[in-house]
mmCIF file of C-alpha atoms in Angstrom:
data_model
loop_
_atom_site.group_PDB
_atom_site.id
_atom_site.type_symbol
_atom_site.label_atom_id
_atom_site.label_comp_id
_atom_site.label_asym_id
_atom_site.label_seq_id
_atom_site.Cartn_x
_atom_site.Cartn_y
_atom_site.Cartn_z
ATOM 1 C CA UNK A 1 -33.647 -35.901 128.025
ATOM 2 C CA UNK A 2 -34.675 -39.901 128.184
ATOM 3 C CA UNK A 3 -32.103 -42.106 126.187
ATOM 4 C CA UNK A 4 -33.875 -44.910 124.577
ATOM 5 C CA UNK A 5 -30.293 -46.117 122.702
ATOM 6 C CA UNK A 6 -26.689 -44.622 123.107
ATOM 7 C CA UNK A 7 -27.592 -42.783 120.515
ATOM 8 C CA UNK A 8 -31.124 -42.173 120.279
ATOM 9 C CA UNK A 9 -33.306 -39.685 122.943
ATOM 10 C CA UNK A 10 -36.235 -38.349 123.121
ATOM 11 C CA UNK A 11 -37.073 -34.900 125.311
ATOM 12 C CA UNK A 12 -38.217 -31.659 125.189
ATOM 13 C CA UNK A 13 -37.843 -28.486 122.578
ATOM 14 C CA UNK A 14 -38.139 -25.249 123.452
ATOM 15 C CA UNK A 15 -37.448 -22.675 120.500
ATOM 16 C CA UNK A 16 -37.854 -19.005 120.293
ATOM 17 C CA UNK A 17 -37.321 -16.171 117.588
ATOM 18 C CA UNK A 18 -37.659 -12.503 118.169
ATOM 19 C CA UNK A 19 -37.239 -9.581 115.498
ATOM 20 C CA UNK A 20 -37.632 -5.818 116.218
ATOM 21 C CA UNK A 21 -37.378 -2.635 114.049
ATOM 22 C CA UNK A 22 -38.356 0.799 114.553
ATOM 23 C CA UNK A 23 -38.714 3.334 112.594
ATOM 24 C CA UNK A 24 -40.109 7.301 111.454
ATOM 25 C CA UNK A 25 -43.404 6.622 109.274
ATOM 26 C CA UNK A 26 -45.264 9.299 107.635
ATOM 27 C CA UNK A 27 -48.772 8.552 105.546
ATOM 28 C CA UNK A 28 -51.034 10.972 103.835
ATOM 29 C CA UNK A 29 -54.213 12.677 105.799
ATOM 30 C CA UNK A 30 -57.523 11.476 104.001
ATOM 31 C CA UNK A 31 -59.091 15.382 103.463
ATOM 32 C CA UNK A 32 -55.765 17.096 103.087
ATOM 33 C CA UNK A 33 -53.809 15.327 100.588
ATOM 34 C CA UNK A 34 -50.738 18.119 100.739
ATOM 35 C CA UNK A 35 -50.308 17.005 104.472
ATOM 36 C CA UNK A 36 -48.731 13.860 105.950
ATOM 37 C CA UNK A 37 -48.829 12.586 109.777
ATOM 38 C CA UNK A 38 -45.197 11.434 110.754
ATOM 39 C CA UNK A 39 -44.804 9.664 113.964
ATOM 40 C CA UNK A 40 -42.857 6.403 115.062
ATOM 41 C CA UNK A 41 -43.612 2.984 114.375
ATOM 42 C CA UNK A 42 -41.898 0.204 116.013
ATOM 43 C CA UNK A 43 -43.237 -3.579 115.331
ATOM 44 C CA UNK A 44 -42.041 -6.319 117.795
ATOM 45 C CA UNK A 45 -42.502 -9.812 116.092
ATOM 46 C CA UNK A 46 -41.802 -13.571 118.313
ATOM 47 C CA UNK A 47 -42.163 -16.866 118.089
ATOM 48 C CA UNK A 48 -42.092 -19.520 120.200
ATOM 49 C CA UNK A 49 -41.788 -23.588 119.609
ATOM 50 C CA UNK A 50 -42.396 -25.974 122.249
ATOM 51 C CA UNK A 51 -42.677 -29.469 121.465
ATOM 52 C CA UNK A 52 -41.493 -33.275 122.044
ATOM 53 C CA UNK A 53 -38.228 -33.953 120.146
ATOM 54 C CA UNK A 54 -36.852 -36.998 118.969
ATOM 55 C CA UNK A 55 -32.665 -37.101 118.697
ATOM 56 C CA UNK A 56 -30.180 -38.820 117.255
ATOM 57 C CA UNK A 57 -26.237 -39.405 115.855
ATOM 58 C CA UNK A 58 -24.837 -41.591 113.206
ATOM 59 C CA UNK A 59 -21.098 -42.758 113.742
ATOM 60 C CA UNK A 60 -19.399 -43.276 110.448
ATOM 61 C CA UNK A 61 -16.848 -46.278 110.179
ATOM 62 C CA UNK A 62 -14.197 -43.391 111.458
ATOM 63 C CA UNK A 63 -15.530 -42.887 114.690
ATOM 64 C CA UNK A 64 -14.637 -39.138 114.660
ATOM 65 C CA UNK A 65 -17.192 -38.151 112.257
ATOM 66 C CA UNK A 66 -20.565 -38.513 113.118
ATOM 67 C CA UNK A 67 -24.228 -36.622 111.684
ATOM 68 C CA UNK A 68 -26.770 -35.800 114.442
ATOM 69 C CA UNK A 69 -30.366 -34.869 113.577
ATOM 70 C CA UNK A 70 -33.131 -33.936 115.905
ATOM 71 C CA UNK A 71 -37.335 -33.490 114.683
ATOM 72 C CA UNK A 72 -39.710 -32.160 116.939
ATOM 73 C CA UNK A 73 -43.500 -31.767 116.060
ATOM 74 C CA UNK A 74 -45.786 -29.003 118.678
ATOM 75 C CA UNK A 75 -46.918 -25.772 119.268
ATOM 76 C CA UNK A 76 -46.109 -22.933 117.565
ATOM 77 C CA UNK A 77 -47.234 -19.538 119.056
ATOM 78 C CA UNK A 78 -47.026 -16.065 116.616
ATOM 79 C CA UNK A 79 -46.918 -12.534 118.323
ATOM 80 C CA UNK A 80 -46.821 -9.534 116.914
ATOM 81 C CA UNK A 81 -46.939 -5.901 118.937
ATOM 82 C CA UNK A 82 -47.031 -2.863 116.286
ATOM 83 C CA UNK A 83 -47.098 1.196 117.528
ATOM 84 C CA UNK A 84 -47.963 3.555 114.901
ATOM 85 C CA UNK A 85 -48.573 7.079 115.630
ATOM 86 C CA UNK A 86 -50.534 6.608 118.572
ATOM 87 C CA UNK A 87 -52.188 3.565 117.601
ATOM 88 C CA UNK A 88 -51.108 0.102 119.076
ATOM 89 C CA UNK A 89 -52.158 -3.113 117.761
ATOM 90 C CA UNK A 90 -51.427 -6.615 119.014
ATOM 91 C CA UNK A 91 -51.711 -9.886 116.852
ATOM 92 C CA UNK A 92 -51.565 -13.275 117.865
ATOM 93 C CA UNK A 93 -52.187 -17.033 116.718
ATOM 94 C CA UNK A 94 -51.434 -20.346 117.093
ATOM 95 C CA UNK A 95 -50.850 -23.318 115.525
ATOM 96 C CA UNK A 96 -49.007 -27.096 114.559
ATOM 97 C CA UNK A 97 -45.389 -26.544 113.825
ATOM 98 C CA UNK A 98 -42.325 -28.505 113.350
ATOM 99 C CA UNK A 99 -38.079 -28.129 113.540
ATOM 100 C CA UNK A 100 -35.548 -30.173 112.461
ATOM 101 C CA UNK A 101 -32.269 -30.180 112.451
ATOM 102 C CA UNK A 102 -29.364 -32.304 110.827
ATOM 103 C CA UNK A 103 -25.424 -31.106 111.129
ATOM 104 C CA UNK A 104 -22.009 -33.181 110.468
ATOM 105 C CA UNK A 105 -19.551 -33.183 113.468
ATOM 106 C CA UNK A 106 -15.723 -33.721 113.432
ATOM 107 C CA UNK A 107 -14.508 -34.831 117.212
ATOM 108 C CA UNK A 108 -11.388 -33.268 117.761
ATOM 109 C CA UNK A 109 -10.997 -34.844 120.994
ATOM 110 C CA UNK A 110 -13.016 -37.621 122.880
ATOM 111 C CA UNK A 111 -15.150 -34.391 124.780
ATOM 112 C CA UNK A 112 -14.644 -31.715 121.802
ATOM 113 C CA UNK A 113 -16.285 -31.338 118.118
ATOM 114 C CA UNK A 114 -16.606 -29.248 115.512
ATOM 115 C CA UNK A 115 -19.660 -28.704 113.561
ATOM 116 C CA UNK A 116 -21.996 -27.185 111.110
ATOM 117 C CA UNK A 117 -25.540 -27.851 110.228
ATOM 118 C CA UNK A 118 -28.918 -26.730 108.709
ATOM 119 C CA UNK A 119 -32.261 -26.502 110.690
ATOM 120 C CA UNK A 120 -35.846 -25.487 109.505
ATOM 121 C CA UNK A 121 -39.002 -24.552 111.251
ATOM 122 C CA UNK A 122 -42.174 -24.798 109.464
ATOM 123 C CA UNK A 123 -45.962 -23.719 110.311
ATOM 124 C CA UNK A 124 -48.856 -21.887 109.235
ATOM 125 C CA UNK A 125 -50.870 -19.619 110.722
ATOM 126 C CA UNK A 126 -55.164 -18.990 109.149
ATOM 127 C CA UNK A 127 -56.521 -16.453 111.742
ATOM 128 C CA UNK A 128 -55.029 -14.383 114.373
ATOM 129 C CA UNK A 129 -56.659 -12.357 117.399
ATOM 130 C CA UNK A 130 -56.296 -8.891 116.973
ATOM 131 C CA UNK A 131 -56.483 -6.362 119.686
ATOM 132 C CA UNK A 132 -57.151 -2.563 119.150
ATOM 133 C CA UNK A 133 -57.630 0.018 121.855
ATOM 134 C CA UNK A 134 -58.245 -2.998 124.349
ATOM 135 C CA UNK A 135 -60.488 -4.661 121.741
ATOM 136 C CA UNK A 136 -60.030 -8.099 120.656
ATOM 137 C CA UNK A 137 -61.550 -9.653 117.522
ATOM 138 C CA UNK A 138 -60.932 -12.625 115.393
ATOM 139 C CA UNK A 139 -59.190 -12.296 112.171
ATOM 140 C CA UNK A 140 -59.215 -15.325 109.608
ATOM 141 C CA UNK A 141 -56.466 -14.603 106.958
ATOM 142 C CA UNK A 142 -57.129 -14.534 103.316
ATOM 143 C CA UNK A 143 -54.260 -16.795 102.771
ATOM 144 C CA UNK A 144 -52.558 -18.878 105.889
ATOM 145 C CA UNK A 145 -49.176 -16.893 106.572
ATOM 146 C CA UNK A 146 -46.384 -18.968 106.178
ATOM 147 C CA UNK A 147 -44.157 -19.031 109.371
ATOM 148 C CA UNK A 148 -41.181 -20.821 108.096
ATOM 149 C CA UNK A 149 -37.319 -20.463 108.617
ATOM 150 C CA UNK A 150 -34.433 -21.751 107.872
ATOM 151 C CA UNK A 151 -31.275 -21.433 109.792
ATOM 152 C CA UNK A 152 -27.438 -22.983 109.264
ATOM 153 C CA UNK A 153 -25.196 -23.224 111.612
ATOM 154 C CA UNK A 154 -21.417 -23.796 112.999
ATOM 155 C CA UNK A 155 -19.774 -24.301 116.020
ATOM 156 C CA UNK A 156 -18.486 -26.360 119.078
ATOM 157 C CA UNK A 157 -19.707 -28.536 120.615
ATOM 158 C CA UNK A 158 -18.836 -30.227 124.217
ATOM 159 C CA UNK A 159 -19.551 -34.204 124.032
ATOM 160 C CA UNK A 160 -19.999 -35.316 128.227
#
């Protein structure tokens, strides 16, 4: 973290997401269509932000409320790890992403605030590389897959 004011910095943003589910999935067999396969399936979906940030905070005319943003533009890696049956599959991309963030903060003390916020991450992906059975091909997407959030938050927040 490099201040270039008091209350503007620049530095580094390092964001990551990670979802898992598993479940029992059962499908019809092709030539027998009275009988179904049933086996697990678990999918294992991350992401993972890294990029330059630019910060900031605006002091209102009461110096115990203040707003504090932050905007980062970088790289924005998509995994995803599926195992169906006995098949596993692994899917990943990259692309350009961005975050921001903007919250209001209430400073209870000279060190100690309270706050809430919203935050966004944004990015689309257009082809992933798919691996099968330790096979890898190239997969451009109909349609670029939207890899957006949005994310609000509360909390403390120690001022040094």
């Amino acid at each position: 973290l490099f201040f270039l004011t008091e209350d503007i910095s620049i530095g580094a943003l390092v964001s990551t997401f990670n979802s898992y589910s598993s479940d029992i999935f059962s499908f019809p067999v092709e030539d027998f269509p009275d009988s179904l396969v049933v086996g697990p399936y678990n999918t294992d979906i991350s992401l993972l932000f890294i990029g330059p940030s630019l910060m900031g905070r605006y002091y209102f005319r009461n110096p115990s409320w203040l707003i504090n943003y932050s905007f980062s533009a970088g790289y924005l890696r998509y995994k995803e790890e599926v195992f169906l049956v006995d098949q596993e599959l692994l899917a990943e991309g990259g692309t350009f992403g961005l975050n921001g963030d903007f919250g209001l903060e209430y400073l209870m003390s000279p060190g100690v605030a309270i706050g809430a916020g919203v935050g966004f991450g944004l990015g689309g992906i257009s082809n992933l590389d798919v691996t099968i059975d330790g096979r890898t091909e190239r997969v451009e997407l109909e349609e670029s897959e939207g890899l957006g959030r949005l994310e609000f938050f509360f909390g403390l927040r120690y001022h040094l």
